[in-house]
């Protein structure tokens, strides 16, 4: 008997992955958590039925959410990582000796425990002396922060369930306040292809644009995410993601990556016309 995991990307489109075995299944205070094993994508984490990461393609997401801001500001020392309970983003941040502290604010301790047990490839980022784990709602945590961080990474679930608050104007305004004068915020920003996701992307972009002087969107390709065409937001108080990037300095660091490189960094901010139009529709008139 064959077992398949399926995720509906729209009411009429789904992604299905043949499952070798289920490794974990539980419901926490916040969400249903499943971890499966497959031939094609290795182990994968599902939250409330939505694909979060697979061993096969998680490097794309975690490299692009980390190395773009780290190349724009080589002096990043203190990072606030909201969500990210699988540890993948922390793992990439820890490749920089200049990073001194990572406050990882994850609402659901069960995600951390399950990833530690079944996804060591990403969870390796959780147990470093520079990482402090706070089991708390990121929306509440950031309210207490002022001029405290050089980088905020919003590595959250989608804008419903526990993640909903992380796509609000209040949250982005508090992130602005929590960042220092040279601060950068990057966030997972949904996909532009499916209508409902594109609307969520426009809503988030509109709120970020109204909170930050510099706000751009960049793209990446994640095979197991809806449409495979994914966006991240880049917002900052002072640094432009391309004009102010230290490409040569980043290349000299010799950091091993399988997806990110400084040429791709530049290219990822060049977006398809239909995406530019979606963004322009919600940006203030020049
Ligand atoms: N890094 C993975 C990826 O490659 O997409 C997925 C992101 S990570 C698993 C998303 C995390 O955000 C989940 O562990 C979830 O519990 C957490 N989360 C959702 N809402 C949150 C909130 N309000 N505060 C803190 N963490 C939250």
PDB file of N, CA and C and ligand atoms in Angstrom, residues 31 45 47 52-53 58 61-62 82-86 89 105-108 111 136-139 155-157 162-164 166 225, ligand 1:
ATOM      1  N   UNK A  31      -0.224  23.957  16.714  1.00  0.00           N
ATOM      2  CA  UNK A  31      -0.349  23.450  15.328  1.00  0.00           C
ATOM      3  C   UNK A  31      -0.112  21.939  15.320  1.00  0.00           C
ATOM      4  N   UNK A  45       9.389  18.438   6.974  1.00  0.00           N
ATOM      5  CA  UNK A  45       8.600  18.956   8.103  1.00  0.00           C
ATOM      6  C   UNK A  45       7.328  19.613   7.580  1.00  0.00           C
ATOM      7  N   UNK A  47       3.777  21.609   8.896  1.00  0.00           N
ATOM      8  CA  UNK A  47       3.054  22.250  10.004  1.00  0.00           C
ATOM      9  C   UNK A  47       1.644  22.581   9.528  1.00  0.00           C
ATOM     10  N   UNK A  52       7.043  22.928   5.199  1.00  0.00           N
ATOM     11  CA  UNK A  52       7.954  23.912   5.776  1.00  0.00           C
ATOM     12  C   UNK A  52       9.342  23.748   5.151  1.00  0.00           C
ATOM     13  N   UNK A  53       9.848  22.525   5.184  1.00  0.00           N
ATOM     14  CA  UNK A  53      11.189  22.298   4.615  1.00  0.00           C
ATOM     15  C   UNK A  53      11.387  20.817   4.339  1.00  0.00           C
ATOM     16  N   UNK A  58      15.987  22.517   1.511  1.00  0.00           N
ATOM     17  CA  UNK A  58      15.977  23.570   2.542  1.00  0.00           C
ATOM     18  C   UNK A  58      17.159  24.523   2.408  1.00  0.00           C
ATOM     19  N   UNK A  61      16.221  27.972   0.685  1.00  0.00           N
ATOM     20  CA  UNK A  61      15.516  28.943   1.544  1.00  0.00           C
ATOM     21  C   UNK A  61      16.479  29.536   2.587  1.00  0.00           C
ATOM     22  N   UNK A  62      17.189  28.655   3.297  1.00  0.00           N
ATOM     23  CA  UNK A  62      17.998  29.129   4.428  1.00  0.00           C
ATOM     24  C   UNK A  62      19.213  29.944   3.963  1.00  0.00           C
ATOM     25  N   UNK A  82      13.037  35.315  14.222  1.00  0.00           N
ATOM     26  CA  UNK A  82      11.676  35.017  14.680  1.00  0.00           C
ATOM     27  C   UNK A  82      11.133  33.840  13.890  1.00  0.00           C
ATOM     28  N   UNK A  83      10.663  32.804  14.611  1.00  0.00           N
ATOM     29  CA  UNK A  83      10.314  31.533  13.969  1.00  0.00           C
ATOM     30  C   UNK A  83      11.591  30.713  13.886  1.00  0.00           C
ATOM     31  N   UNK A  84      11.793  30.045  12.742  1.00  0.00           N
ATOM     32  CA  UNK A  84      13.061  29.348  12.532  1.00  0.00           C
ATOM     33  C   UNK A  84      13.368  28.221  13.487  1.00  0.00           C
ATOM     34  N   UNK A  85      12.301  27.622  14.074  1.00  0.00           N
ATOM     35  CA  UNK A  85      12.513  26.579  15.083  1.00  0.00           C
ATOM     36  C   UNK A  85      13.180  25.325  14.562  1.00  0.00           C
ATOM     37  N   UNK A  86      13.320  25.200  13.235  1.00  0.00           N
ATOM     38  CA  UNK A  86      14.009  24.032  12.676  1.00  0.00           C
ATOM     39  C   UNK A  86      15.521  24.204  12.739  1.00  0.00           C
ATOM     40  N   UNK A  89      18.033  28.450   9.522  1.00  0.00           N
ATOM     41  CA  UNK A  89      18.528  29.822   9.349  1.00  0.00           C
ATOM     42  C   UNK A  89      19.657  30.097  10.337  1.00  0.00           C
ATOM     43  N   UNK A 105      13.433  33.294  18.510  1.00  0.00           N
ATOM     44  CA  UNK A 105      12.132  33.376  19.205  1.00  0.00           C
ATOM     45  C   UNK A 105      11.134  32.484  18.474  1.00  0.00           C
ATOM     46  N   UNK A 106      10.878  31.329  19.045  1.00  0.00           N
ATOM     47  CA  UNK A 106      10.037  30.290  18.442  1.00  0.00           C
ATOM     48  C   UNK A 106       8.853  30.045  19.383  1.00  0.00           C
ATOM     49  N   UNK A 107       7.645  30.135  18.824  1.00  0.00           N
ATOM     50  CA  UNK A 107       6.442  30.055  19.686  1.00  0.00           C
ATOM     51  C   UNK A 107       6.190  28.627  20.157  1.00  0.00           C
ATOM     52  N   UNK A 108       6.682  27.641  19.383  1.00  0.00           N
ATOM     53  CA  UNK A 108       6.276  26.255  19.640  1.00  0.00           C
ATOM     54  C   UNK A 108       7.475  25.360  19.964  1.00  0.00           C
ATOM     55  N   UNK A 111       8.133  22.053  18.059  1.00  0.00           N
ATOM     56  CA  UNK A 111       8.823  22.083  16.746  1.00  0.00           C
ATOM     57  C   UNK A 111      10.319  21.898  16.966  1.00  0.00           C
ATOM     58  N   UNK A 136       8.429  31.809  22.764  1.00  0.00           N
ATOM     59  CA  UNK A 136       7.533  32.965  22.942  1.00  0.00           C
ATOM     60  C   UNK A 136       6.962  33.402  21.588  1.00  0.00           C
ATOM     61  N   UNK A 137       5.891  34.131  21.635  1.00  0.00           N
ATOM     62  CA  UNK A 137       5.313  34.714  20.417  1.00  0.00           C
ATOM     63  C   UNK A 137       6.203  35.873  19.962  1.00  0.00           C
ATOM     64  N   UNK A 138       6.691  35.799  18.744  1.00  0.00           N
ATOM     65  CA  UNK A 138       7.595  36.840  18.240  1.00  0.00           C
ATOM     66  C   UNK A 138       6.951  38.205  18.225  1.00  0.00           C
ATOM     67  N   UNK A 139       5.641  38.218  18.021  1.00  0.00           N
ATOM     68  CA  UNK A 139       4.907  39.494  18.004  1.00  0.00           C
ATOM     69  C   UNK A 139       5.038  40.198  19.361  1.00  0.00           C
ATOM     70  N   UNK A 155      11.467  34.271   9.924  1.00  0.00           N
ATOM     71  CA  UNK A 155      11.472  32.946   9.298  1.00  0.00           C
ATOM     72  C   UNK A 155      10.226  32.209   9.792  1.00  0.00           C
ATOM     73  N   UNK A 156       9.089  32.708   9.328  1.00  0.00           N
ATOM     74  CA  UNK A 156       7.820  32.289   9.960  1.00  0.00           C
ATOM     75  C   UNK A 156       7.038  31.318   9.076  1.00  0.00           C
ATOM     76  N   UNK A 157       5.944  30.853   9.647  1.00  0.00           N
ATOM     77  CA  UNK A 157       4.980  30.099   8.844  1.00  0.00           C
ATOM     78  C   UNK A 157       4.180  31.128   8.035  1.00  0.00           C
ATOM     79  N   UNK A 162      -0.543  30.589  13.994  1.00  0.00           N
ATOM     80  CA  UNK A 162       0.357  31.337  14.890  1.00  0.00           C
ATOM     81  C   UNK A 162       1.159  32.413  14.159  1.00  0.00           C
ATOM     82  N   UNK A 163       1.338  32.236  12.853  1.00  0.00           N
ATOM     83  CA  UNK A 163       2.169  33.185  12.106  1.00  0.00           C
ATOM     84  C   UNK A 163       1.463  34.463  11.690  1.00  0.00           C
ATOM     85  N   UNK A 164       0.145  34.488  11.864  1.00  0.00           N
ATOM     86  CA  UNK A 164      -0.645  35.619  11.324  1.00  0.00           C
ATOM     87  C   UNK A 164      -0.145  36.980  11.821  1.00  0.00           C
ATOM     88  N   UNK A 166       2.656  37.964  12.499  1.00  0.00           N
ATOM     89  CA  UNK A 166       3.975  38.368  11.988  1.00  0.00           C
ATOM     90  C   UNK A 166       3.895  39.005  10.606  1.00  0.00           C
ATOM     91  N   UNK A 225       7.604  24.374  -2.605  1.00  0.00           N
ATOM     92  CA  UNK A 225       6.679  25.425  -2.150  1.00  0.00           C
ATOM     93  C   UNK A 225       5.659  25.722  -3.238  1.00  0.00           C
TER      94      UNK A 225
HETATM   95  N1  LIG B   1      12.629  27.596   8.080  1.00  0.00           N
HETATM   96  C1  LIG B   1      11.586  26.788   7.492  1.00  0.00           C
HETATM   97  C2  LIG B   1      11.584  27.002   6.029  1.00  0.00           C
HETATM   98  O1  LIG B   1      12.522  26.564   5.404  1.00  0.00           O
HETATM   99  O2  LIG B   1      10.600  27.551   5.547  1.00  0.00           O
HETATM  100  C3  LIG B   1      10.183  27.058   7.986  1.00  0.00           C
HETATM  101  C4  LIG B   1      10.029  28.083   8.897  1.00  0.00           C
HETATM  102  S1  LIG B   1       9.998  27.611  10.543  1.00  0.00           S
HETATM  103  C5  LIG B   1       9.603  25.939  10.662  1.00  0.00           C
HETATM  104  C6  LIG B   1       8.482  28.462  10.945  1.00  0.00           C
HETATM  105  C7  LIG B   1       8.331  28.561  12.428  1.00  0.00           C
HETATM  106  O3  LIG B   1       7.637  29.749  12.797  1.00  0.00           O
HETATM  107  C8  LIG B   1       7.514  27.412  13.040  1.00  0.00           C
HETATM  108  O4  LIG B   1       8.362  26.622  13.841  1.00  0.00           O
HETATM  109  C9  LIG B   1       6.416  28.102  13.859  1.00  0.00           C
HETATM  110  O5  LIG B   1       6.136  27.450  15.078  1.00  0.00           O
HETATM  111  C10 LIG B   1       7.042  29.472  14.069  1.00  0.00           C
HETATM  112  N2  LIG B   1       6.076  30.539  14.367  1.00  0.00           N
HETATM  113  C11 LIG B   1       4.861  30.745  13.814  1.00  0.00           C
HETATM  114  N3  LIG B   1       4.268  31.833  14.368  1.00  0.00           N
HETATM  115  C12 LIG B   1       5.157  32.333  15.287  1.00  0.00           C
HETATM  116  C13 LIG B   1       5.134  33.438  16.170  1.00  0.00           C
HETATM  117  N4  LIG B   1       4.066  34.264  16.228  1.00  0.00           N
HETATM  118  N5  LIG B   1       6.218  33.658  16.951  1.00  0.00           N
HETATM  119  C14 LIG B   1       7.293  32.828  16.897  1.00  0.00           C
HETATM  120  N6  LIG B   1       7.382  31.739  16.087  1.00  0.00           N
HETATM  121  C15 LIG B   1       6.313  31.508  15.293  1.00  0.00           C
END
